[in-house]
Short mmCIF file of C-alpha atoms in Angstrom, two decimals:
data_model
loop_
_atom_site.label_atom_id
_atom_site.label_comp_id
_atom_site.label_asym_id
_atom_site.label_seq_id
_atom_site.Cartn_x
_atom_site.Cartn_y
_atom_site.Cartn_z
CA MET S 1 29.86 29.14 41.92
CA ALA S 2 28.90 29.35 38.28
CA GLU S 3 31.59 27.74 36.06
CA LYS S 4 34.44 30.43 34.94
CA VAL S 5 35.60 30.20 31.51
CA LEU S 6 38.69 31.40 28.71
CA LYS S 7 37.08 31.83 25.92
CA LYS S 8 36.50 34.11 22.63
CA GLY S 9 33.76 36.49 22.00
CA ASN S 10 33.15 33.44 18.58
CA GLU S 11 33.45 30.95 21.47
CA VAL S 12 30.60 31.59 24.03
CA ILE S 13 28.35 32.60 21.05
CA ALA S 14 28.24 29.24 20.47
CA LEU S 15 28.26 28.17 24.14
CA GLY S 16 25.37 30.88 24.86
CA ALA S 17 23.53 28.77 22.18
CA ILE S 18 23.89 25.96 23.52
CA HIS S 19 22.93 26.99 27.50
CA CYS S 20 19.84 29.04 25.78
CA GLY S 21 18.37 26.16 24.67
CA CYS S 22 18.49 26.70 21.27
CA ASP S 23 17.51 23.82 18.49
CA GLY S 24 19.09 24.78 15.38
CA TYR S 25 22.73 26.09 14.52
CA PHE S 26 22.67 26.85 10.18
CA GLY S 27 25.58 28.42 8.51
CA TYR S 28 28.68 28.10 6.80
CA PRO S 29 32.20 29.41 7.46
CA ILE S 30 33.40 32.85 6.75
CA THR S 31 36.33 34.67 9.28
CA PRO S 32 36.36 36.53 12.01
CA GLN S 33 33.61 34.17 13.13
CA SER S 34 33.83 30.85 11.76
CA GLU S 35 34.66 29.44 15.08
CA VAL S 36 31.55 29.77 16.05
CA MET S 37 30.74 26.65 13.60
CA GLU S 38 34.16 25.37 14.57
CA THR S 39 32.89 24.96 19.15
CA LEU S 40 29.54 23.94 18.34
CA MET S 41 31.01 20.81 16.57
CA GLU S 42 33.60 19.64 19.27
CA GLU S 43 30.86 20.60 21.46
CA LYS S 44 28.01 18.12 19.03
CA PRO S 45 24.94 19.03 21.23
CA TRP S 46 23.19 17.08 19.28
CA GLU S 47 24.56 13.90 21.43
CA THR S 48 23.61 16.03 24.63
CA THR S 49 20.65 18.43 24.33
CA GLY S 50 19.39 17.71 20.93
CA MET S 51 20.56 20.95 18.95
CA VAL S 52 20.93 20.33 14.89
CA VAL S 53 24.16 21.45 14.32
CA LEU S 54 24.68 21.34 9.99
CA GLN S 55 27.11 23.35 8.07
CA ALA S 56 24.39 24.65 4.81
CA GLU S 57 25.95 24.71 1.15
CA SER S 58 26.00 28.91 1.35
CA GLU S 59 25.05 31.73 3.42
CA ILE S 60 21.15 32.34 1.51
CA ALA S 61 20.84 28.06 2.52
CA SER S 62 21.64 28.50 5.76
CA VAL S 63 19.42 31.56 6.46
CA ASN S 64 16.82 29.58 4.34
CA MET S 65 16.83 27.13 6.38
CA VAL S 66 16.89 28.99 9.61
CA TYR S 67 13.20 30.40 8.56
CA GLY S 68 12.31 27.73 7.75
CA GLY S 69 13.11 25.96 11.97
CA ALA S 70 11.02 29.16 12.27
CA CYS S 71 8.29 28.64 10.80
CA CYS S 72 8.44 25.95 12.85
CA GLY S 73 8.62 27.40 15.65
CA LYS S 74 12.20 26.42 17.34
CA LYS S 75 14.74 28.26 18.28
CA VAL S 76 17.01 28.63 15.05
CA MET S 77 20.22 30.78 14.10
CA THR S 78 23.06 32.18 12.17
CA SER S 79 26.44 33.46 12.56
CA SER S 80 27.94 35.08 9.45
CA SER S 81 30.14 38.30 9.13
CA SER S 82 29.30 41.20 6.43
CA PRO S 83 30.14 39.60 2.67
CA GLY S 84 28.15 36.59 4.18
CA LEU S 85 25.32 38.97 6.09
CA SER S 86 24.88 40.44 2.86
CA LEU S 87 23.75 37.79 0.95
CA MET S 88 21.09 36.65 4.47
CA CYS S 89 19.52 40.11 3.35
CA GLU S 90 16.85 38.53 1.29
CA GLY S 91 16.00 36.14 3.42
CA LEU S 92 16.24 38.22 6.48
CA SER S 93 13.86 40.31 4.95
CA TYR S 94 11.10 36.69 4.08
CA LEU S 95 12.03 36.62 7.63
CA ALA S 96 11.33 40.41 9.27
CA GLY S 97 7.71 39.98 6.55
CA SER S 98 6.58 36.93 7.88
CA GLU S 99 7.31 37.70 11.95
CA LEU S 100 9.22 35.49 12.48
CA PRO S 101 12.27 35.15 15.68
CA CYS S 102 15.83 33.77 15.38
CA VAL S 103 18.64 35.22 16.20
CA LEU S 104 21.24 36.73 13.32
CA VAL S 105 25.41 36.74 14.11
CA ASN S 106 26.93 39.60 12.69
CA VAL S 107 30.82 39.16 13.28
CA VAL S 108 31.40 42.19 10.99
CA ARG S 109 34.59 43.00 9.08
CA GLY S 110 35.89 45.53 6.97
CA GLY S 111 33.75 46.48 3.77
CA PRO S 112 32.29 46.79 0.30
CA GLY S 113 32.63 43.88 -1.05
CA LEU S 114 35.37 41.61 0.63
CA GLY S 115 37.23 44.24 1.46
CA THR S 116 38.98 42.81 4.92
CA ILE S 117 39.18 40.55 7.14
CA GLN S 118 39.95 43.31 10.18
CA PRO S 119 37.36 45.00 12.57
CA SER S 120 34.92 47.30 10.58
CA GLN S 121 31.66 48.87 12.84
CA GLY S 122 30.64 50.42 8.48
CA ASP S 123 27.46 47.06 9.00
CA TYR S 124 25.78 49.54 11.34
CA PHE S 125 23.60 50.56 8.42
CA GLN S 126 22.73 47.62 6.52
CA ALA S 127 21.92 46.91 10.31
CA VAL S 128 19.29 48.91 11.96
CA LYS S 129 18.26 50.82 8.59
CA GLY S 130 17.56 47.76 6.39
CA GLY S 131 20.07 46.13 4.83
CA GLY S 132 16.86 43.61 3.42
CA HIS S 133 13.85 44.83 1.04
CA GLY S 134 10.79 46.75 2.30
CA ASP S 135 9.09 48.49 5.67
CA TYR S 136 10.93 46.61 8.38
CA LYS S 137 12.99 46.00 11.57
CA ILE S 138 15.12 44.10 13.13
CA ILE S 139 16.17 44.76 17.32
CA VAL S 140 19.82 45.30 16.80
CA LEU S 141 21.94 44.09 19.78
CA ALA S 142 25.70 45.88 19.89
CA PRO S 143 27.84 43.17 22.21
CA PHE S 144 31.64 44.88 23.96
CA SER S 145 32.82 41.79 25.69
CA ALA S 146 33.03 37.91 25.89
CA GLN S 147 29.98 37.82 28.45
CA GLU S 148 28.06 39.52 26.89
CA MET S 149 28.93 37.63 23.51
CA TYR S 150 27.14 34.31 25.68
CA ASP S 151 24.48 36.65 27.43
CA PHE S 152 22.94 38.17 24.36
CA VAL S 153 21.93 34.43 22.08
CA GLY S 154 19.84 34.04 25.49
CA THR S 155 17.67 37.03 26.12
CA GLY S 156 18.58 37.90 21.36
CA PHE S 157 16.47 35.32 21.48
CA ASP S 158 14.05 35.82 24.29
CA LEU S 159 13.38 39.53 22.85
CA ALA S 160 12.86 37.21 19.04
CA PHE S 161 10.34 35.12 20.50
CA GLN S 162 8.34 37.63 22.44
CA TYR S 163 7.38 40.25 20.22
CA ARG S 164 8.69 37.85 17.44
CA MET S 165 11.14 38.96 14.56
CA PRO S 166 14.95 38.56 13.67
CA VAL S 167 17.70 39.98 17.09
CA MET S 168 20.83 40.68 15.22
CA ILE S 169 23.85 40.85 17.29
CA LEU S 170 26.06 42.78 15.18
CA THR S 171 29.65 42.65 16.85
CA ASP S 172 33.12 42.59 15.36
CA GLY S 173 36.53 40.48 15.11
CA MET S 174 37.62 42.33 18.04
CA ILE S 175 35.00 41.21 20.10
CA GLY S 176 35.43 38.22 18.31
CA GLN S 177 38.53 37.14 18.55
CA MET S 178 39.43 38.27 22.06
CA MET S 179 39.41 35.50 24.60
CA GLU S 180 37.70 37.27 28.19
CA LYS S 181 37.04 35.16 32.00
CA VAL S 182 33.35 34.54 30.72
CA GLU S 183 30.53 33.07 33.26
CA LEU S 184 28.07 30.49 32.35
CA ARG S 185 24.98 29.98 32.99
CA PRO S 186 23.45 26.02 33.64
CA GLN S 187 21.89 24.63 30.79
CA GLN S 188 18.05 24.86 29.95
CA PRO S 189 15.55 22.84 28.94
CA ARG S 190 14.77 22.98 24.57
CA LEU S 191 11.08 23.89 24.49
CA SER S 192 8.49 22.06 23.79
CA ASP S 193 6.33 22.77 20.45
CA ASN S 194 3.76 22.44 23.42
CA GLU S 195 5.17 24.56 25.80
CA ILE S 196 6.68 27.56 22.82
CA ALA S 197 2.60 27.38 21.86
CA LYS S 198 1.52 28.16 25.30
CA ARG S 199 4.47 31.60 26.07
CA TYR S 200 4.44 32.52 23.30
CA GLY S 201 1.10 31.15 21.84
CA SER S 202 0.08 29.44 18.64
CA TRP S 203 1.40 30.54 15.77
CA ALA S 204 3.53 28.01 15.13
CA THR S 205 3.15 25.89 12.16
CA THR S 206 3.36 22.16 13.93
CA GLY S 207 0.42 20.42 12.30
CA LYS S 208 -3.05 21.12 12.79
CA THR S 209 -5.14 20.67 15.60
CA PRO S 210 -8.93 19.34 16.24
CA ASP S 211 -9.45 22.71 18.15
CA ARG S 212 -7.96 25.14 15.91
CA LYS S 213 -7.63 25.98 12.72
CA GLY S 214 -4.53 25.26 10.59
CA ASN S 215 -1.65 28.11 10.86
CA THR S 216 0.00 29.68 7.96
CA VAL S 217 3.85 32.00 7.32
CA THR S 218 3.86 34.13 5.19
CA SER S 219 4.98 37.38 4.20
CA LEU S 220 2.59 37.38 0.93
CA ALA S 221 -0.56 39.08 1.20
CA LEU S 222 -1.36 40.50 -2.51
CA ASP S 223 -4.68 42.03 -1.17
CA PRO S 224 -4.06 46.26 -1.05
CA LYS S 225 -4.86 45.42 2.64
CA VAL S 226 -4.66 43.09 3.90
CA HIS S 227 -0.91 43.99 2.96
CA GLU S 228 -1.31 47.45 4.14
CA THR S 229 -2.94 46.71 7.74
CA LEU S 230 -0.06 43.88 8.26
CA ASN S 231 2.96 47.46 8.11
CA HIS S 232 0.36 49.38 9.88
CA ARG S 233 1.48 45.78 12.59
CA LEU S 234 4.46 45.38 11.70
CA GLN S 235 5.88 49.01 12.20
CA ALA S 236 3.29 49.14 15.89
CA LYS S 237 5.43 46.40 16.83
CA TYR S 238 8.62 48.82 16.68
CA ARG S 239 7.00 51.66 17.82
CA GLU S 240 5.63 48.90 21.66
CA ILE S 241 9.66 48.29 20.90
CA GLU S 242 11.01 52.36 20.97
CA GLU S 243 8.79 52.50 23.64
CA LYS S 244 10.01 49.28 26.36
CA GLU S 245 13.56 47.98 24.81
CA VAL S 246 16.01 50.00 24.53
CA ARG S 247 19.01 49.04 26.62
CA PHE S 248 22.57 51.26 27.30
CA GLU S 249 24.84 52.15 29.79
CA THR S 250 26.63 55.49 31.02
CA LEU S 251 29.35 56.42 32.21
CA TYR S 252 30.31 59.50 33.58
CA CYS S 253 27.83 61.76 32.30
CA LYS S 254 25.85 62.80 35.03
CA ASP S 255 28.05 65.75 35.21
CA ALA S 256 29.76 65.42 31.70
CA GLU S 257 29.72 68.53 29.20
CA TYR S 258 31.33 66.47 26.64
CA LEU S 259 30.05 62.82 25.32
CA LEU S 260 30.88 60.16 23.49
CA VAL S 261 28.55 57.84 22.45
CA ALA S 262 30.35 54.61 20.94
CA TYR S 263 29.11 51.25 20.24
CA GLY S 264 30.73 47.31 21.23
CA SER S 265 34.58 47.80 20.10
CA MET S 266 34.91 51.92 20.26
CA ALA S 267 32.71 51.38 23.39
CA ARG S 268 35.98 49.44 25.09
CA ILE S 269 38.34 51.99 23.73
CA CYS S 270 36.16 54.23 25.00
CA GLU S 271 35.89 53.69 28.41
CA SER S 272 39.39 53.79 28.30
CA THR S 273 39.76 57.28 27.39
CA VAL S 274 37.18 58.36 29.88
CA GLU S 275 39.39 57.71 32.16
CA SER S 276 41.95 59.57 31.23
CA ALA S 277 39.94 62.54 30.35
CA ARG S 278 38.52 62.59 33.62
CA ALA S 279 41.86 62.02 35.35
CA GLN S 280 43.67 65.31 33.76
CA GLY S 281 39.66 66.94 35.18
CA LEU S 282 38.21 66.63 31.55
CA LYS S 283 34.11 66.58 32.27
CA VAL S 284 33.75 63.32 29.55
CA GLY S 285 31.25 61.48 29.65
CA LEU S 286 30.05 58.62 27.67
CA LEU S 287 26.89 56.86 26.26
CA ARG S 288 27.35 52.68 24.67
CA PRO S 289 23.99 52.66 23.32
CA ILE S 290 23.35 48.00 23.68
CA THR S 291 20.35 47.93 22.00
CA LEU S 292 21.42 49.69 17.79
CA PHE S 293 17.54 49.46 16.98
CA PRO S 294 16.18 50.80 19.70
CA PHE S 295 18.05 53.54 19.53
CA PRO S 296 18.00 55.40 22.78
CA VAL S 297 16.62 58.66 21.17
CA LYS S 298 15.42 60.26 24.84
CA GLU S 299 18.65 59.46 26.99
CA ILE S 300 20.87 61.17 23.95
CA GLN S 301 18.04 64.10 24.44
CA ARG S 302 17.95 63.54 28.12
CA LEU S 303 21.66 64.34 27.50
CA MET S 304 21.03 67.09 25.97
CA PRO S 305 20.86 70.64 27.49
CA GLN S 306 24.26 70.00 29.62
CA LEU S 307 26.66 69.17 26.37
CA LYS S 308 27.97 70.56 23.86
CA GLY S 309 28.93 68.53 22.25
CA ILE S 310 29.10 64.66 21.39
CA LEU S 311 31.39 62.87 20.11
CA SER S 312 30.31 59.31 17.90
CA VAL S 313 33.98 57.20 17.91
CA GLU S 314 33.38 54.52 15.06
CA LEU S 315 35.06 51.58 12.58
CA SER S 316 33.89 53.33 9.48
CA THR S 317 32.83 55.63 8.39
CA GLY S 318 30.24 57.56 10.25
CA GLN S 319 27.18 55.74 10.46
CA MET S 320 25.34 55.63 14.13
CA VAL S 321 26.41 60.18 13.69
CA GLU S 322 23.78 60.44 11.33
CA ASP S 323 20.83 58.86 15.00
CA ILE S 324 23.29 60.73 17.01
CA ARG S 325 21.71 64.15 14.84
CA LEU S 326 18.75 62.42 14.51
CA SER S 327 17.99 62.35 17.99
CA VAL S 328 19.77 65.62 18.90
CA GLU S 329 18.13 67.31 15.76
CA GLY S 330 20.72 70.20 15.46
CA LYS S 331 20.59 71.89 18.76
CA ILE S 332 24.02 70.99 19.63
CA PRO S 333 27.50 69.82 17.50
CA VAL S 334 27.53 66.56 16.97
CA ASP S 335 31.09 65.31 15.56
CA PHE S 336 33.00 62.04 13.99
CA TYR S 337 35.86 59.63 14.65
CA GLY S 338 36.81 57.12 12.74
CA ARG S 339 38.83 54.72 11.29
CA LEU S 340 39.10 52.00 9.28
CA GLY S 341 41.41 48.80 7.37
CA GLY S 342 41.11 46.89 10.72
CA VAL S 343 43.22 49.61 12.36
CA ILE S 344 42.01 50.47 15.86
CA PRO S 345 42.46 53.68 17.54
CA THR S 346 43.43 53.70 20.76
CA PRO S 347 42.67 55.30 23.66
CA GLU S 348 45.19 58.02 23.99
CA GLU S 349 44.06 59.07 19.77
CA VAL S 350 40.91 59.54 20.72
CA LEU S 351 41.53 61.39 23.81
CA GLU S 352 43.24 63.80 21.56
CA VAL S 353 40.40 63.70 19.21
CA CYS S 354 37.72 64.10 21.18
CA MET S 355 39.78 67.44 23.41
CA SER S 356 40.64 69.02 20.26
CA HIS S 357 37.21 68.86 19.10
CA TYR S 358 36.22 70.25 22.99
CA ILE S 359 37.87 73.14 24.12
CA LYS S 360 37.96 74.76 21.13
CA MET K 1 47.58 45.51 40.21
CA LYS K 2 47.65 46.37 36.53
CA GLU K 3 50.24 44.85 33.76
CA GLU K 4 49.85 45.00 30.37
CA ILE K 5 52.03 42.76 28.57
CA ILE K 6 52.86 42.37 24.39
CA ILE K 7 53.89 39.35 23.40
CA ALA K 8 55.61 39.00 19.77
CA GLY K 9 56.96 36.49 17.56
CA PHE K 10 56.87 35.10 14.64
CA GLY K 11 53.89 31.60 13.98
CA GLY K 12 54.48 28.62 15.41
CA GLN K 13 56.69 30.28 18.79
CA GLY K 14 52.85 29.59 20.73
CA VAL K 15 53.50 33.09 21.47
CA LEU K 16 49.09 32.87 21.22
CA SER K 17 49.16 29.79 23.59
CA MET K 18 52.30 31.38 25.78
CA GLY K 19 49.32 34.24 26.12
CA LYS K 20 46.27 31.95 26.53
CA ILE K 21 48.75 30.47 29.28
CA LEU K 22 49.01 33.51 31.96
CA ALA K 23 45.90 34.48 31.13
CA TYR K 24 44.01 31.34 32.20
CA SER K 25 46.24 32.04 35.42
CA GLY K 26 45.03 35.27 36.15
CA ILE K 27 41.71 34.35 36.47
CA MET K 28 43.01 31.43 38.89
CA GLN K 29 43.50 34.04 41.01
CA ASP K 30 40.43 35.52 40.66
CA GLN K 31 42.07 38.62 38.28
CA GLU K 32 40.39 40.50 35.11
CA VAL K 33 41.51 39.36 31.92
CA THR K 34 42.40 39.86 28.33
CA TRP K 35 43.71 37.68 25.36
CA MET K 36 43.71 40.32 22.22
CA PRO K 37 45.10 38.02 19.29
CA SER K 38 46.67 39.44 16.03
CA TYR K 39 44.02 37.41 13.84
CA GLY K 40 44.82 36.10 10.26
CA PRO K 41 46.72 36.20 7.35
CA GLU K 42 49.44 37.63 9.67
CA MET K 43 49.43 34.56 11.78
CA ARG K 44 50.16 31.91 9.03
CA GLY K 45 53.92 32.38 8.77
CA GLY K 46 54.81 35.11 9.62
CA THR K 47 54.22 37.69 12.02
CA ALA K 48 51.81 37.13 15.66
CA ASN K 49 50.90 38.59 18.72
CA VAL K 50 48.89 39.10 21.35
CA THR K 51 48.27 41.45 24.45
CA VAL K 52 47.54 40.04 27.38
CA ILE K 53 46.34 42.03 30.35
CA LEU K 54 45.41 41.10 33.95
CA SER K 55 44.39 43.33 36.46
CA ASP K 56 42.15 43.50 39.75
CA LYS K 57 40.18 45.13 38.20
CA ARG K 58 37.54 45.92 35.21
CA ILE K 59 39.14 46.06 32.16
CA SER K 60 38.41 49.11 30.06
CA SER K 61 39.54 48.29 26.68
CA PRO K 62 42.17 45.34 25.08
CA ILE K 63 44.22 47.09 22.90
CA VAL K 64 46.72 49.97 24.94
CA ASN K 65 49.00 51.57 24.14
CA ALA K 66 52.52 51.73 25.72
CA TYR K 67 53.25 48.55 27.98
CA ASP K 68 54.41 47.43 30.88
CA THR K 69 56.47 44.98 29.86
CA ALA K 70 56.98 43.35 26.53
CA ILE K 71 58.87 39.19 25.84
CA ILE K 72 59.53 39.66 21.93
CA LEU K 73 60.98 36.73 19.30
CA ASN K 74 62.01 37.94 16.54
CA GLN K 75 63.80 40.91 15.01
CA GLN K 76 60.90 42.16 13.84
CA SER K 77 59.04 42.90 16.94
CA LEU K 78 61.83 44.26 19.08
CA ASP K 79 61.87 46.56 16.61
CA LYS K 80 58.10 47.26 16.31
CA PHE K 81 57.57 47.66 20.44
CA GLU K 82 60.35 48.62 21.24
CA PRO K 83 59.85 51.49 21.84
CA MET K 84 56.12 51.43 23.12
CA VAL K 85 57.40 49.96 26.82
CA LYS K 86 56.55 52.00 29.33
CA LYS K 87 59.93 54.19 30.64
CA GLY K 88 60.60 52.12 33.47
CA GLY K 89 58.85 49.24 32.29
CA MET K 90 60.25 45.84 31.05
CA LEU K 91 61.91 43.54 27.45
CA ILE K 92 62.88 40.30 27.51
CA TYR K 93 63.95 38.95 23.95
CA ASP K 94 65.42 36.34 22.99
CA PRO K 95 69.29 36.99 21.41
CA ASN K 96 68.83 33.89 18.80
CA GLY K 97 68.55 35.53 15.62
CA ILE K 98 68.43 39.48 16.76
CA THR K 99 70.86 41.74 14.37
CA ARG K 100 69.90 45.02 16.05
CA HIS K 101 70.17 44.15 19.79
CA PRO K 102 67.25 46.15 22.43
CA VAL K 103 69.55 50.18 23.03
CA ARG K 104 66.85 51.88 25.27
CA LYS K 105 68.19 52.96 28.63
CA ASP K 106 64.58 54.25 29.92
CA ILE K 107 64.13 50.44 30.90
CA ASN K 108 64.95 47.17 32.17
CA ILE K 109 65.86 44.68 29.50
CA TYR K 110 66.61 41.00 30.44
CA SER K 111 68.06 37.93 27.62
CA ILE K 112 66.66 34.45 27.81
CA GLU K 113 67.86 31.84 25.86
CA ALA K 114 64.93 29.92 24.73
CA VAL K 115 65.69 28.45 22.08
CA GLU K 116 69.62 27.06 22.86
CA GLU K 117 67.64 25.77 26.29
CA ALA K 118 64.93 23.97 24.53
CA ALA K 119 67.72 22.41 22.84
CA LYS K 120 69.24 21.53 25.86
CA LEU K 121 65.93 19.92 27.41
CA GLY K 122 65.42 17.92 23.35
CA ASN K 123 62.01 19.33 23.21
CA ALA K 124 61.72 22.10 20.39
CA LYS K 125 58.29 22.96 22.19
CA ALA K 126 58.93 23.31 25.29
CA TYR K 127 60.25 27.16 23.91
CA ASN K 128 57.51 29.27 24.90
CA MET K 129 57.65 27.91 28.56
CA ILE K 130 60.91 28.64 29.11
CA VAL K 131 60.19 32.67 28.48
CA LEU K 132 56.99 31.99 30.07
CA GLY K 133 59.33 31.04 32.68
CA ALA K 134 61.55 33.79 32.09
CA PHE K 135 58.69 36.29 32.76
CA LEU K 136 57.08 35.19 35.47
CA GLN K 137 61.08 34.51 37.61
CA LEU K 138 60.79 38.82 37.08
CA LYS K 139 56.90 39.95 37.83
CA PRO K 140 55.89 36.75 39.60
CA ILE K 141 51.92 38.10 39.50
CA VAL K 142 50.85 34.90 39.20
CA ILE K 143 52.17 32.57 41.62
CA MET K 144 52.52 28.88 39.70
CA GLU K 145 50.39 27.07 41.97
CA ASN K 146 47.79 28.58 39.53
CA VAL K 147 50.03 28.56 36.56
CA VAL K 148 49.29 24.32 36.55
CA LYS K 149 46.16 25.11 36.97
CA GLY K 150 45.73 27.26 33.71
CA LEU K 151 47.76 24.91 32.15
CA LYS K 152 45.31 22.48 32.63
CA GLU K 153 42.36 24.27 31.33
CA SER K 154 44.20 25.71 28.78
CA ILE K 155 45.75 22.31 27.11
CA PRO K 156 43.43 19.61 26.06
CA GLU K 157 43.29 16.81 27.97
CA ARG K 158 43.93 13.45 25.69
CA HIS K 159 47.92 15.87 26.05
CA HIS K 160 47.88 16.26 29.89
CA HIS K 161 50.81 13.74 30.45
CA LEU K 162 52.58 16.90 29.22
CA ILE K 163 52.30 19.43 31.36
CA PRO K 164 55.64 18.48 34.15
CA MET K 165 57.83 18.63 31.90
CA ASN K 166 56.13 22.14 30.56
CA GLU K 167 56.24 22.61 34.21
CA LEU K 168 59.47 21.80 34.35
CA ALA K 169 61.18 24.05 31.01
CA ILE K 170 58.48 26.44 33.20
CA GLU K 171 61.44 26.11 35.95
CA VAL K 172 64.52 26.18 33.09
CA GLY K 173 63.65 29.45 32.07
CA LYS K 174 63.10 30.71 35.51
CA GLN K 175 66.89 30.23 36.07
CA ALA K 176 68.54 30.87 32.95
CA VAL K 177 67.47 34.36 32.33
CA LYS K 178 69.76 36.79 32.22
CA GLU K 179 69.74 41.03 33.19
CA LYS K 180 71.01 43.04 30.06
CA HIS K 181 70.20 46.25 31.49
CA LYS K 182 68.90 47.84 33.89
CA VAL K 183 67.58 51.18 35.29
#
């Protein structure tokens, strides 16, 4: 039987990294995610798997160390919280432009600015719409339990290498600080340069061999043709991801007349809301996007004919709600409810809002 | 079975670790658990609280409006959480330092003189386990064997020699809890 432990979401991000055969973690402490690096330092994976764990001098250094490691075809990652992630956005754009795989974790806190260390979902736009400059996307995974925090590190690396692009785990202080039961997986070996090349193709700068030309990794493309081709290739990749990699979960959606949409911590709250709504005979369902990019546009459109309306529930002033509105193209009403400052609405509070829209 | 518990007091009283041991005990008997702390600056010297849920089924929201049990270790927490106990629910408090005692008539109220008992034991650090003992006496939702397993899992190995002391403290808490008001 697999080992079950009681751990914080942040702690199992670290364990997930070690167990999936991550090669290197580079980070800089910031509340509410400092337990990620603390746990790595306690676990000392450099003595067991050979994984490198390094506290860099800043977030900017961390993300550029990730860039360097990723160029060599290594499974490398970093984690931070909102202000730190903002510092990393230049590097993120370079990683996307150079088509490099990596995992970034953002344990979001309230902004703008230094804001608050309490949970927030105010970085949805930054994660999903860009953050850095240029026409790029990254895959964004939104875990809603400690188990998913653990599992998504490995999933993130698989997706990052399959599509050669950064993957972000977007979470918040609530999921990061909460302890839950987590089932651990067996240790996976770290992959050698040859194994990476065999599985994902030879693109990494691991040294020229007699049978091939040297590999170059760069995001610079001054030739208009080369640059346009690069961007079209990136866009084609993003369209493929929109076709193949959408992940979501539905609860009581089969006969739902009113739909809640929530991700991460808010999806946990909304699950209870939907359960109480159902207990009162109200036909309310929940859609939980697991990937925020790619967004479950088609699932929303599939459910649309049976719905009187949708409520987006977020710890922000309304960000994901825009993607829902784009999905429904104005055909049904889309309402929004959000709280800020680390105030997490209770399930009953959401139910009241839900009823005020649904039973008009 | 589903038990939603708030444990609240000052930082340093062992509120969070009491919650952790309770949650681990739940895991040892295959229950679902969540442990949701207050975190950040409020932990440092101010109030600390943790919501622990143990359940036979999957737990959706780790945050709730109302609690089955409130374990209260200072005045601010009593003021804040007494109104949030479910009707017919339970409140356990340490009267030490309490000037305004609980007043509700629709909940069961118990007291545990844990500061005093810890002093008698000659071990101030046993405080939170005495309180845990009081809770387990009233709601034996986890069996003692699993509490000991929970202790082993949540205490670093170098402190494992303290486990018998913790067991003793739990036993003291079980004996010392007093009924104040019964619905």
